[in-house]
C-alpha positions as a LaTeX table, in Angstrom:
\begin{tabular}{lrrr}
\hline
Residue & $x$ (\AA) & $y$ (\AA) & $z$ (\AA) \\
\hline
Unk1 & 54.93 & 18.22 & 51.75 \\
Unk2 & 55.29 & 19.73 & 48.27 \\
Unk3 & 59.02 & 18.99 & 48.18 \\
Unk4 & 58.39 & 15.47 & 49.50 \\
Unk5 & 55.89 & 14.81 & 46.69 \\
Unk6 & 58.42 & 16.07 & 44.13 \\
Unk7 & 61.03 & 13.67 & 45.49 \\
Unk8 & 58.58 & 10.76 & 45.26 \\
Unk9 & 57.96 & 11.40 & 41.56 \\
Unk10 & 60.74 & 10.06 & 39.28 \\
Unk11 & 59.71 & 12.57 & 36.62 \\
Unk12 & 61.22 & 15.31 & 38.79 \\
Unk13 & 64.79 & 14.02 & 38.71 \\
Unk14 & 64.47 & 13.07 & 35.03 \\
Unk15 & 63.55 & 16.68 & 34.25 \\
Unk16 & 66.27 & 18.10 & 36.51 \\
Unk17 & 68.95 & 15.92 & 34.90 \\
Unk18 & 67.57 & 16.96 & 31.52 \\
Unk19 & 68.13 & 20.57 & 32.68 \\
Unk20 & 71.75 & 20.11 & 33.81 \\
Unk21 & 73.05 & 18.40 & 30.68 \\
Unk22 & 72.31 & 21.19 & 28.16 \\
Unk23 & 73.11 & 23.91 & 30.72 \\
Unk24 & 76.73 & 22.73 & 30.60 \\
Unk25 & 76.98 & 21.17 & 27.14 \\
Unk26 & 75.44 & 24.19 & 25.39 \\
Unk27 & 78.25 & 26.42 & 26.66 \\
Unk28 & 80.80 & 23.99 & 25.24 \\
Unk29 & 78.90 & 23.83 & 21.96 \\
Unk30 & 78.33 & 27.57 & 21.63 \\
Unk31 & 81.99 & 28.41 & 22.17 \\
Unk32 & 83.51 & 25.52 & 20.24 \\
Unk33 & 83.78 & 26.83 & 16.68 \\
Unk34 & 85.02 & 30.29 & 17.66 \\
Unk35 & 87.37 & 28.83 & 20.28 \\
Unk36 & 89.04 & 26.33 & 17.97 \\
Unk37 & 89.36 & 28.86 & 15.12 \\
Unk38 & 90.62 & 31.77 & 17.25 \\
Unk39 & 92.82 & 29.88 & 19.74 \\
Unk40 & 93.86 & 26.63 & 18.00 \\
Unk41 & 93.59 & 27.78 & 14.35 \\
Unk42 & 91.51 & 24.79 & 13.25 \\
Unk43 & 90.41 & 24.25 & 9.65 \\
Unk44 & 87.55 & 22.01 & 8.50 \\
Unk45 & 89.86 & 18.96 & 8.66 \\
Unk46 & 90.74 & 19.49 & 12.36 \\
Unk47 & 87.18 & 20.25 & 13.41 \\
Unk48 & 86.05 & 17.12 & 11.58 \\
Unk49 & 88.65 & 15.04 & 13.44 \\
Unk50 & 87.66 & 16.59 & 16.79 \\
Unk51 & 84.01 & 15.80 & 16.17 \\
Unk52 & 84.87 & 12.24 & 15.14 \\
Unk53 & 86.79 & 11.77 & 18.39 \\
Unk54 & 83.84 & 13.25 & 20.26 \\
Unk55 & 81.64 & 10.50 & 18.87 \\
Unk56 & 83.95 & 7.60 & 19.84 \\
Unk57 & 82.42 & 7.34 & 23.37 \\
Unk58 & 79.02 & 7.26 & 21.71 \\
Unk59 & 80.19 & 4.37 & 19.57 \\
Unk60 & 81.25 & 2.59 & 22.80 \\
Unk61 & 77.92 & 3.29 & 24.55 \\
Unk62 & 77.08 & $-0.44$ & 24.41 \\
Unk63 & 79.56 & $-0.89$ & 27.29 \\
Unk64 & 77.03 & 0.87 & 29.55 \\
Unk65 & 75.28 & $-2.45$ & 30.07 \\
Unk66 & 78.42 & $-3.84$ & 31.74 \\
Unk67 & 78.70 & $-0.83$ & 34.07 \\
Unk68 & 75.11 & $-1.55$ & 35.12 \\
Unk69 & 76.35 & $-4.81$ & 36.61 \\
Unk70 & 77.89 & $-2.76$ & 39.45 \\
Unk71 & 76.00 & 0.58 & 39.37 \\
Unk72 & 72.30 & 1.39 & 39.42 \\
Unk73 & 71.12 & 3.31 & 36.39 \\
Unk74 & 70.34 & 6.53 & 38.25 \\
Unk75 & 73.74 & 6.56 & 39.98 \\
Unk76 & 75.44 & 5.91 & 36.64 \\
Unk77 & 73.51 & 8.79 & 35.03 \\
Unk78 & 74.58 & 11.26 & 37.73 \\
Unk79 & 78.20 & 10.06 & 37.63 \\
Unk80 & 78.19 & 10.54 & 33.85 \\
Unk81 & 76.85 & 14.07 & 34.23 \\
Unk82 & 79.67 & 14.84 & 36.70 \\
Unk83 & 82.32 & 13.59 & 34.24 \\
Unk84 & 80.85 & 15.75 & 31.48 \\
Unk85 & 80.95 & 18.82 & 33.73 \\
Unk86 & 84.61 & 18.21 & 34.57 \\
Unk87 & 85.51 & 17.82 & 30.88 \\
Unk88 & 83.84 & 21.14 & 30.03 \\
Unk89 & 85.44 & 22.94 & 32.99 \\
Unk90 & 89.01 & 22.14 & 31.88 \\
Unk91 & 88.51 & 22.77 & 28.14 \\
Unk92 & 89.57 & 26.42 & 28.18 \\
Unk93 & 92.93 & 25.63 & 29.78 \\
Unk94 & 94.15 & 23.47 & 26.88 \\
Unk95 & 93.79 & 25.63 & 23.73 \\
Unk96 & 95.83 & 23.46 & 21.37 \\
Unk97 & 95.05 & 20.51 & 19.11 \\
Unk98 & 95.94 & 17.54 & 21.36 \\
Unk99 & 94.58 & 19.28 & 24.46 \\
Unk100 & 91.23 & 19.94 & 22.77 \\
Unk101 & 91.03 & 16.37 & 21.53 \\
Unk102 & 91.60 & 15.07 & 25.09 \\
Unk103 & 89.13 & 17.37 & 26.87 \\
Unk104 & 86.54 & 16.67 & 24.18 \\
Unk105 & 86.82 & 12.92 & 24.78 \\
Unk106 & 86.44 & 13.36 & 28.57 \\
Unk107 & 83.38 & 15.56 & 28.11 \\
Unk108 & 81.97 & 13.16 & 25.55 \\
Unk109 & 82.32 & 10.09 & 27.78 \\
Unk110 & 80.06 & 11.71 & 30.35 \\
Unk111 & 77.68 & 13.13 & 27.75 \\
Unk112 & 77.09 & 9.90 & 25.84 \\
Unk113 & 76.82 & 7.61 & 28.83 \\
Unk114 & 74.30 & 10.02 & 30.36 \\
Unk115 & 72.24 & 10.19 & 27.16 \\
Unk116 & 72.21 & 6.38 & 26.96 \\
Unk117 & 71.09 & 5.85 & 30.55 \\
Unk118 & 68.68 & 8.78 & 30.54 \\
Unk119 & 66.85 & 7.33 & 27.53 \\
Unk120 & 66.66 & 3.94 & 29.25 \\
Unk121 & 65.33 & 5.42 & 32.51 \\
Unk122 & 62.74 & 7.51 & 30.69 \\
Unk123 & 61.37 & 4.58 & 28.70 \\
Unk124 & 61.22 & 2.44 & 31.86 \\
Unk125 & 59.73 & 4.96 & 34.30 \\
Unk126 & 57.19 & 6.76 & 32.06 \\
Unk127 & 53.97 & 5.11 & 30.89 \\
Unk128 & 53.74 & 4.48 & 27.15 \\
Unk129 & 50.64 & 6.65 & 26.82 \\
Unk130 & 52.52 & 9.68 & 28.15 \\
Unk131 & 56.06 & 9.10 & 26.86 \\
Unk132 & 55.90 & 11.31 & 23.76 \\
Unk133 & 54.41 & 14.20 & 25.75 \\
Unk134 & 56.95 & 13.76 & 28.58 \\
Unk135 & 59.83 & 13.67 & 26.10 \\
Unk136 & 58.44 & 16.89 & 24.66 \\
Unk137 & 58.52 & 18.35 & 28.17 \\
Unk138 & 62.13 & 17.17 & 28.52 \\
Unk139 & 62.98 & 18.95 & 25.27 \\
Unk140 & 61.34 & 22.11 & 26.58 \\
Unk141 & 63.36 & 21.89 & 29.81 \\
Unk142 & 66.53 & 21.30 & 27.78 \\
Unk143 & 65.68 & 24.29 & 25.64 \\
Unk144 & 65.21 & 26.50 & 28.70 \\
Unk145 & 68.58 & 25.35 & 30.07 \\
Unk146 & 70.21 & 26.01 & 26.70 \\
Unk147 & 68.67 & 29.49 & 26.60 \\
Unk148 & 70.22 & 30.21 & 29.99 \\
Unk149 & 73.56 & 28.89 & 28.78 \\
Unk150 & 73.62 & 30.91 & 25.56 \\
Unk151 & 72.39 & 34.04 & 27.34 \\
Unk152 & 75.21 & 33.56 & 29.87 \\
Unk153 & 77.77 & 33.26 & 27.08 \\
Unk154 & 76.44 & 36.43 & 25.51 \\
Unk155 & 76.50 & 38.41 & 28.78 \\
Unk156 & 79.73 & 37.04 & 30.25 \\
Unk157 & 81.83 & 37.20 & 27.05 \\
Unk158 & 80.25 & 39.91 & 24.89 \\
Unk159 & 79.28 & 42.38 & 27.63 \\
Unk160 & 81.64 & 41.63 & 30.52 \\
Unk161 & 84.61 & 40.55 & 28.41 \\
Unk162 & 85.63 & 37.44 & 30.35 \\
Unk163 & 87.81 & 34.78 & 28.70 \\
Unk164 & 86.94 & 31.41 & 27.19 \\
Unk165 & 88.64 & 29.67 & 30.14 \\
Unk166 & 86.47 & 31.53 & 32.66 \\
Unk167 & 83.26 & 30.68 & 30.79 \\
Unk168 & 84.13 & 27.00 & 30.53 \\
Unk169 & 85.02 & 26.85 & 34.24 \\
Unk170 & 81.83 & 28.66 & 35.23 \\
Unk171 & 79.57 & 26.31 & 33.27 \\
Unk172 & 81.33 & 23.11 & 34.36 \\
Unk173 & 81.50 & 24.21 & 38.00 \\
Unk174 & 77.82 & 25.14 & 38.28 \\
Unk175 & 76.81 & 21.90 & 36.57 \\
Unk176 & 78.95 & 19.81 & 38.92 \\
Unk177 & 77.46 & 21.54 & 41.98 \\
Unk178 & 73.90 & 20.78 & 40.80 \\
Unk179 & 74.78 & 17.13 & 40.15 \\
Unk180 & 76.12 & 16.79 & 43.71 \\
Unk181 & 72.88 & 18.27 & 45.08 \\
Unk182 & 70.78 & 15.86 & 42.99 \\
Unk183 & 72.89 & 12.95 & 44.19 \\
Unk184 & 72.28 & 13.92 & 47.84 \\
Unk185 & 68.61 & 14.88 & 47.54 \\
Unk186 & 66.78 & 12.13 & 45.63 \\
Unk187 & 66.11 & 8.44 & 46.31 \\
Unk188 & 67.07 & 5.80 & 43.77 \\
Unk189 & 64.28 & 4.97 & 41.33 \\
Unk190 & 64.07 & 1.87 & 39.17 \\
Unk191 & 61.66 & 0.38 & 36.67 \\
Unk192 & 59.28 & $-2.44$ & 37.55 \\
Unk193 & 61.00 & $-4.90$ & 35.17 \\
Unk194 & 64.52 & $-6.20$ & 35.81 \\
Unk195 & 66.68 & $-5.30$ & 32.83 \\
Unk196 & 68.93 & $-7.63$ & 30.86 \\
Unk197 & 72.62 & $-7.09$ & 31.65 \\
Unk198 & 73.98 & $-8.51$ & 28.40 \\
Unk199 & 74.33 & $-7.43$ & 24.80 \\
Unk200 & 72.09 & $-8.69$ & 22.02 \\
Unk201 & 70.55 & $-7.74$ & 18.68 \\
Unk202 & 66.98 & $-8.80$ & 18.00 \\
Unk203 & 65.84 & $-9.42$ & 14.45 \\
Unk204 & 62.43 & $-7.86$ & 15.07 \\
Unk205 & 64.07 & $-4.55$ & 16.06 \\
Unk206 & 65.84 & $-4.19$ & 12.68 \\
Unk207 & 63.80 & $-1.16$ & 11.59 \\
Unk208 & 64.55 & 0.68 & 14.82 \\
Unk209 & 68.28 & $-0.05$ & 14.40 \\
Unk210 & 68.20 & 1.25 & 10.81 \\
Unk211 & 66.35 & 4.45 & 11.75 \\
Unk212 & 68.86 & 5.10 & 14.53 \\
Unk213 & 71.82 & 4.53 & 12.17 \\
Unk214 & 70.67 & 7.07 & 9.59 \\
Unk215 & 69.64 & 9.49 & 12.32 \\
Unk216 & 73.23 & 9.48 & 13.58 \\
Unk217 & 74.67 & 10.00 & 10.10 \\
Unk218 & 72.28 & 12.82 & 9.29 \\
Unk219 & 72.52 & 14.61 & 12.62 \\
Unk220 & 76.30 & 14.84 & 12.47 \\
Unk221 & 76.09 & 16.96 & 9.34 \\
Unk222 & 73.75 & 19.35 & 11.13 \\
Unk223 & 75.71 & 19.47 & 14.39 \\
Unk224 & 79.18 & 19.74 & 12.88 \\
Unk225 & 78.93 & 21.53 & 9.56 \\
Unk226 & 75.82 & 23.71 & 9.73 \\
Unk227 & 77.11 & 25.67 & 12.73 \\
Unk228 & 80.71 & 25.61 & 11.43 \\
Unk229 & 79.44 & 27.21 & 8.19 \\
Unk230 & 77.99 & 30.10 & 10.19 \\
Unk231 & 81.44 & 30.98 & 11.55 \\
Unk232 & 83.69 & 30.11 & 8.59 \\
Unk233 & 81.51 & 31.27 & 5.67 \\
Unk234 & 79.43 & 34.05 & 7.23 \\
Unk235 & 81.79 & 35.24 & 9.99 \\
Unk236 & 79.39 & 34.93 & 12.93 \\
Unk237 & 80.85 & 36.04 & 16.28 \\
Unk238 & 80.43 & 34.14 & 19.58 \\
Unk239 & 77.57 & 36.46 & 20.49 \\
Unk240 & 75.82 & 36.01 & 17.13 \\
Unk241 & 76.15 & 32.22 & 17.30 \\
Unk242 & 74.74 & 32.31 & 20.83 \\
Unk243 & 71.79 & 34.44 & 19.70 \\
Unk244 & 71.06 & 32.01 & 16.87 \\
Unk245 & 71.09 & 29.09 & 19.31 \\
Unk246 & 68.86 & 31.05 & 21.68 \\
Unk247 & 66.25 & 31.52 & 18.95 \\
Unk248 & 66.42 & 27.75 & 18.24 \\
Unk249 & 65.78 & 26.81 & 21.83 \\
Unk250 & 63.13 & 29.47 & 22.30 \\
Unk251 & 61.16 & 27.71 & 19.56 \\
Unk252 & 61.71 & 24.33 & 21.25 \\
Unk253 & 60.73 & 25.74 & 24.64 \\
Unk254 & 57.26 & 26.61 & 23.35 \\
Unk255 & 56.71 & 23.96 & 20.68 \\
Unk256 & 58.44 & 20.76 & 21.91 \\
Unk257 & 55.65 & 19.69 & 24.34 \\
Unk258 & 53.12 & 20.35 & 21.58 \\
Unk259 & 55.21 & 18.28 & 19.16 \\
Unk260 & 55.15 & 15.42 & 21.70 \\
Unk261 & 51.34 & 15.57 & 21.93 \\
Unk262 & 51.10 & 15.86 & 18.15 \\
Unk263 & 53.20 & 12.68 & 17.68 \\
Unk264 & 50.93 & 10.83 & 20.12 \\
Unk265 & 47.92 & 11.93 & 18.08 \\
Unk266 & 49.08 & 11.26 & 14.49 \\
Unk267 & 51.48 & 8.35 & 15.14 \\
Unk268 & 55.16 & 7.72 & 14.57 \\
Unk269 & 54.91 & 6.87 & 10.88 \\
Unk270 & 53.29 & 10.13 & 9.81 \\
Unk271 & 55.46 & 12.25 & 12.13 \\
Unk272 & 58.72 & 10.77 & 10.84 \\
Unk273 & 57.58 & 10.97 & 7.21 \\
Unk274 & 56.94 & 14.69 & 7.61 \\
Unk275 & 60.27 & 15.15 & 9.41 \\
Unk276 & 62.36 & 13.41 & 6.78 \\
Unk277 & 60.71 & 15.17 & 3.82 \\
Unk278 & 61.31 & 18.48 & 5.56 \\
Unk279 & 64.93 & 17.68 & 6.39 \\
Unk280 & 65.64 & 16.65 & 2.78 \\
Unk281 & 64.46 & 20.06 & 1.59 \\
Unk282 & 66.41 & 21.87 & 4.32 \\
Unk283 & 69.70 & 20.13 & 3.48 \\
Unk284 & 69.36 & 20.88 & $-0.23$ \\
Unk285 & 68.64 & 24.50 & 0.67 \\
Unk286 & 71.78 & 24.61 & 2.82 \\
Unk287 & 73.82 & 23.60 & $-0.22$ \\
Unk288 & 72.28 & 26.37 & $-2.33$ \\
Unk289 & 72.25 & 29.15 & 0.29 \\
Unk290 & 74.49 & 32.18 & $-0.21$ \\
Unk291 & 72.89 & 34.58 & 2.29 \\
Unk292 & 73.69 & 34.60 & 6.02 \\
Unk293 & 70.08 & 35.30 & 7.01 \\
Unk294 & 68.70 & 32.53 & 4.79 \\
Unk295 & 71.23 & 30.09 & 6.32 \\
Unk296 & 70.22 & 31.17 & 9.83 \\
Unk297 & 66.54 & 30.61 & 9.00 \\
Unk298 & 67.31 & 27.13 & 7.66 \\
Unk299 & 69.27 & 26.38 & 10.84 \\
Unk300 & 66.23 & 27.22 & 12.97 \\
Unk301 & 63.86 & 25.12 & 10.82 \\
Unk302 & 66.39 & 22.26 & 10.83 \\
Unk303 & 66.58 & 22.29 & 14.62 \\
Unk304 & 62.79 & 22.30 & 14.96 \\
Unk305 & 62.47 & 19.25 & 12.68 \\
Unk306 & 64.94 & 17.32 & 14.82 \\
Unk307 & 62.57 & 17.66 & 17.81 \\
Unk308 & 60.33 & 15.20 & 15.98 \\
Unk309 & 62.95 & 12.45 & 16.48 \\
Unk310 & 61.01 & 11.67 & 19.68 \\
Unk311 & 58.93 & 9.42 & 17.42 \\
Unk312 & 61.83 & 6.98 & 16.89 \\
Unk313 & 62.10 & 6.42 & 20.66 \\
Unk314 & 58.37 & 6.01 & 21.21 \\
Unk315 & 58.23 & 3.58 & 18.28 \\
Unk316 & 60.82 & 1.42 & 20.03 \\
Unk317 & 59.04 & 1.64 & 23.39 \\
Unk318 & 55.85 & 0.31 & 21.77 \\
Unk319 & 57.49 & $-2.70$ & 20.09 \\
Unk320 & 60.07 & $-3.62$ & 22.76 \\
Unk321 & 60.06 & $-6.21$ & 25.54 \\
Unk322 & 60.37 & $-4.21$ & 28.77 \\
Unk323 & 63.47 & $-6.08$ & 29.96 \\
Unk324 & 65.29 & $-5.18$ & 26.70 \\
Unk325 & 65.20 & $-1.40$ & 27.16 \\
Unk326 & 68.48 & $-0.76$ & 29.04 \\
Unk327 & 70.61 & $-3.03$ & 26.88 \\
Unk328 & 69.04 & $-1.84$ & 23.63 \\
Unk329 & 69.56 & 1.80 & 24.66 \\
Unk330 & 73.31 & 1.16 & 24.78 \\
Unk331 & 73.32 & $-0.83$ & 21.56 \\
Unk332 & 71.25 & 1.80 & 19.74 \\
Unk333 & 73.64 & 4.57 & 20.77 \\
Unk334 & 76.51 & 2.52 & 19.38 \\
Unk335 & 74.62 & 2.01 & 16.10 \\
Unk336 & 73.81 & 5.72 & 16.04 \\
Unk337 & 77.52 & 6.50 & 16.29 \\
Unk338 & 78.91 & 4.02 & 13.77 \\
Unk339 & 78.43 & 6.64 & 11.07 \\
Unk340 & 79.01 & 9.52 & 13.49 \\
Unk341 & 82.59 & 8.42 & 14.20 \\
Unk342 & 83.49 & 8.30 & 10.51 \\
Unk343 & 81.38 & 10.97 & 8.83 \\
Unk344 & 82.77 & 14.18 & 10.42 \\
Unk345 & 86.35 & 13.28 & 9.51 \\
Unk346 & 85.50 & 12.15 & 5.96 \\
Unk347 & 83.17 & 15.05 & 5.24 \\
Unk348 & 85.67 & 17.44 & 6.82 \\
Unk349 & 87.93 & 16.60 & 3.88 \\
Unk350 & 85.01 & 16.97 & 1.42 \\
Unk351 & 84.26 & 20.35 & 3.01 \\
Unk352 & 87.66 & 21.69 & 1.93 \\
Unk353 & 86.70 & 21.33 & $-1.76$ \\
Unk354 & 82.87 & 21.50 & $-1.77$ \\
Unk355 & 80.87 & 22.56 & 1.31 \\
Unk356 & 77.62 & 22.26 & $-0.67$ \\
Unk357 & 78.26 & 18.58 & $-1.38$ \\
Unk358 & 78.34 & 17.88 & 2.36 \\
Unk359 & 74.74 & 19.09 & 2.65 \\
Unk360 & 73.58 & 17.22 & $-0.46$ \\
Unk361 & 74.91 & 14.05 & 1.16 \\
Unk362 & 72.82 & 14.96 & 4.23 \\
Unk363 & 69.74 & 15.19 & 2.00 \\
Unk364 & 70.51 & 11.70 & 0.72 \\
Unk365 & 70.61 & 10.37 & 4.29 \\
Unk366 & 67.25 & 12.02 & 5.01 \\
Unk367 & 65.70 & 10.31 & 1.96 \\
Unk368 & 67.04 & 6.95 & 3.17 \\
Unk369 & 65.35 & 7.60 & 6.52 \\
Unk370 & 62.11 & 8.45 & 4.70 \\
Unk371 & 62.12 & 5.08 & 2.94 \\
Unk372 & 62.60 & 3.35 & 6.29 \\
Unk373 & 59.85 & 5.37 & 8.01 \\
Unk374 & 57.32 & 4.09 & 5.47 \\
Unk375 & 57.84 & 0.62 & 6.98 \\
Unk376 & 56.47 & 1.68 & 10.39 \\
Unk377 & 52.92 & 0.40 & 11.05 \\
Unk378 & 50.16 & 2.88 & 11.74 \\
Unk379 & 49.87 & 1.38 & 15.26 \\
Unk380 & 53.20 & $-0.30$ & 16.15 \\
Unk381 & 53.18 & $-2.93$ & 18.91 \\
Unk382 & 54.86 & $-6.21$ & 19.87 \\
Unk383 & 54.37 & $-8.48$ & 16.89 \\
Unk384 & 53.53 & $-5.48$ & 14.67 \\
Unk385 & 56.99 & $-3.98$ & 14.25 \\
Unk386 & 56.98 & $-3.57$ & 10.45 \\
Unk387 & 54.20 & $-2.89$ & 7.95 \\
Unk388 & 53.72 & $-5.47$ & 5.22 \\
Unk389 & 53.07 & $-2.91$ & 2.47 \\
Unk390 & 55.23 & 0.17 & 3.16 \\
Unk391 & 53.39 & 2.25 & 0.54 \\
Unk392 & 49.97 & 1.80 & 2.16 \\
Unk393 & 49.77 & 5.09 & 4.07 \\
Unk394 & 47.00 & 4.07 & 6.47 \\
Unk395 & 48.12 & 0.50 & 7.08 \\
\hline
\end{tabular}
């Protein structure tokens, strides 16, 4: 009876899918910088190009709406997870520039399509009153999965001495097996409102689009260059990088659900204002840091601030027409990746002459996001998408 009740609740499969994605992706992410430096001899320029290619499928996420003409969203999400697992599994067998570019694109296709559809399903299947808290729970589940992944990297490679290829195969294979079990075990869930199966941009969503754009630009600097700095500048090993990531996700495991509740209580405007002020200070500090421990501390704080990005999604859920969610999820991922496709490659070149400047540019993006966040109403809703006076804090 207990298992039957779990299968009846769509939250169960949403949380299980949220578990699988980081379980596999975190292994790819933890190994990436050491793998490309040790095996493919990448510099900042090559890693920037690889990360730009990784974001191309995200830029094309708007095409998800066309796939939904023939596949149900849940089936598409599971298929995307399977593709990501396959891409990760074969990564270790192609340790050269073109091979890494190709496996990264395969992995990324699955990753970005899953993230697009997962966001759409969550916003459709979870009540607005509980969305922020549930997304916090998803972050906690993702953090637990990431902790398992990084601990596995540490044990399998640092203690047992297995190769990169073995670790990639192990992560991808386990992830693929879980996806198959989810496919066979759960019924197909769908939202109460039939979703649009076409592309569109709505004028009244302009603030959401802008917040998503700068979020993509800013996050790339954190994902690509903050962790790359740990290896290139401070000489972190695979085990040390994994331990740093483990500390990050340990914080998220305990604090993400509380952050979700906190956002529900204080509202999206205040939450995002605090996030963007904090991120501006963190990016400037990155540019000034010269100590490995200080940089590691900033990395942890940076990661914790990004958990507050839940507020952008709940803001959209409150202002959106229900039938717009699936299509807008794809469009928003494309907007998010417009900058993400270009920025890693361009800033990879900047990195060669001035790593600090890369982080100062990130601070500039955070300040742009802060200006946008001040336009969010205190209580956003349909017809109340933007505040009339952005400098009236309690509007």
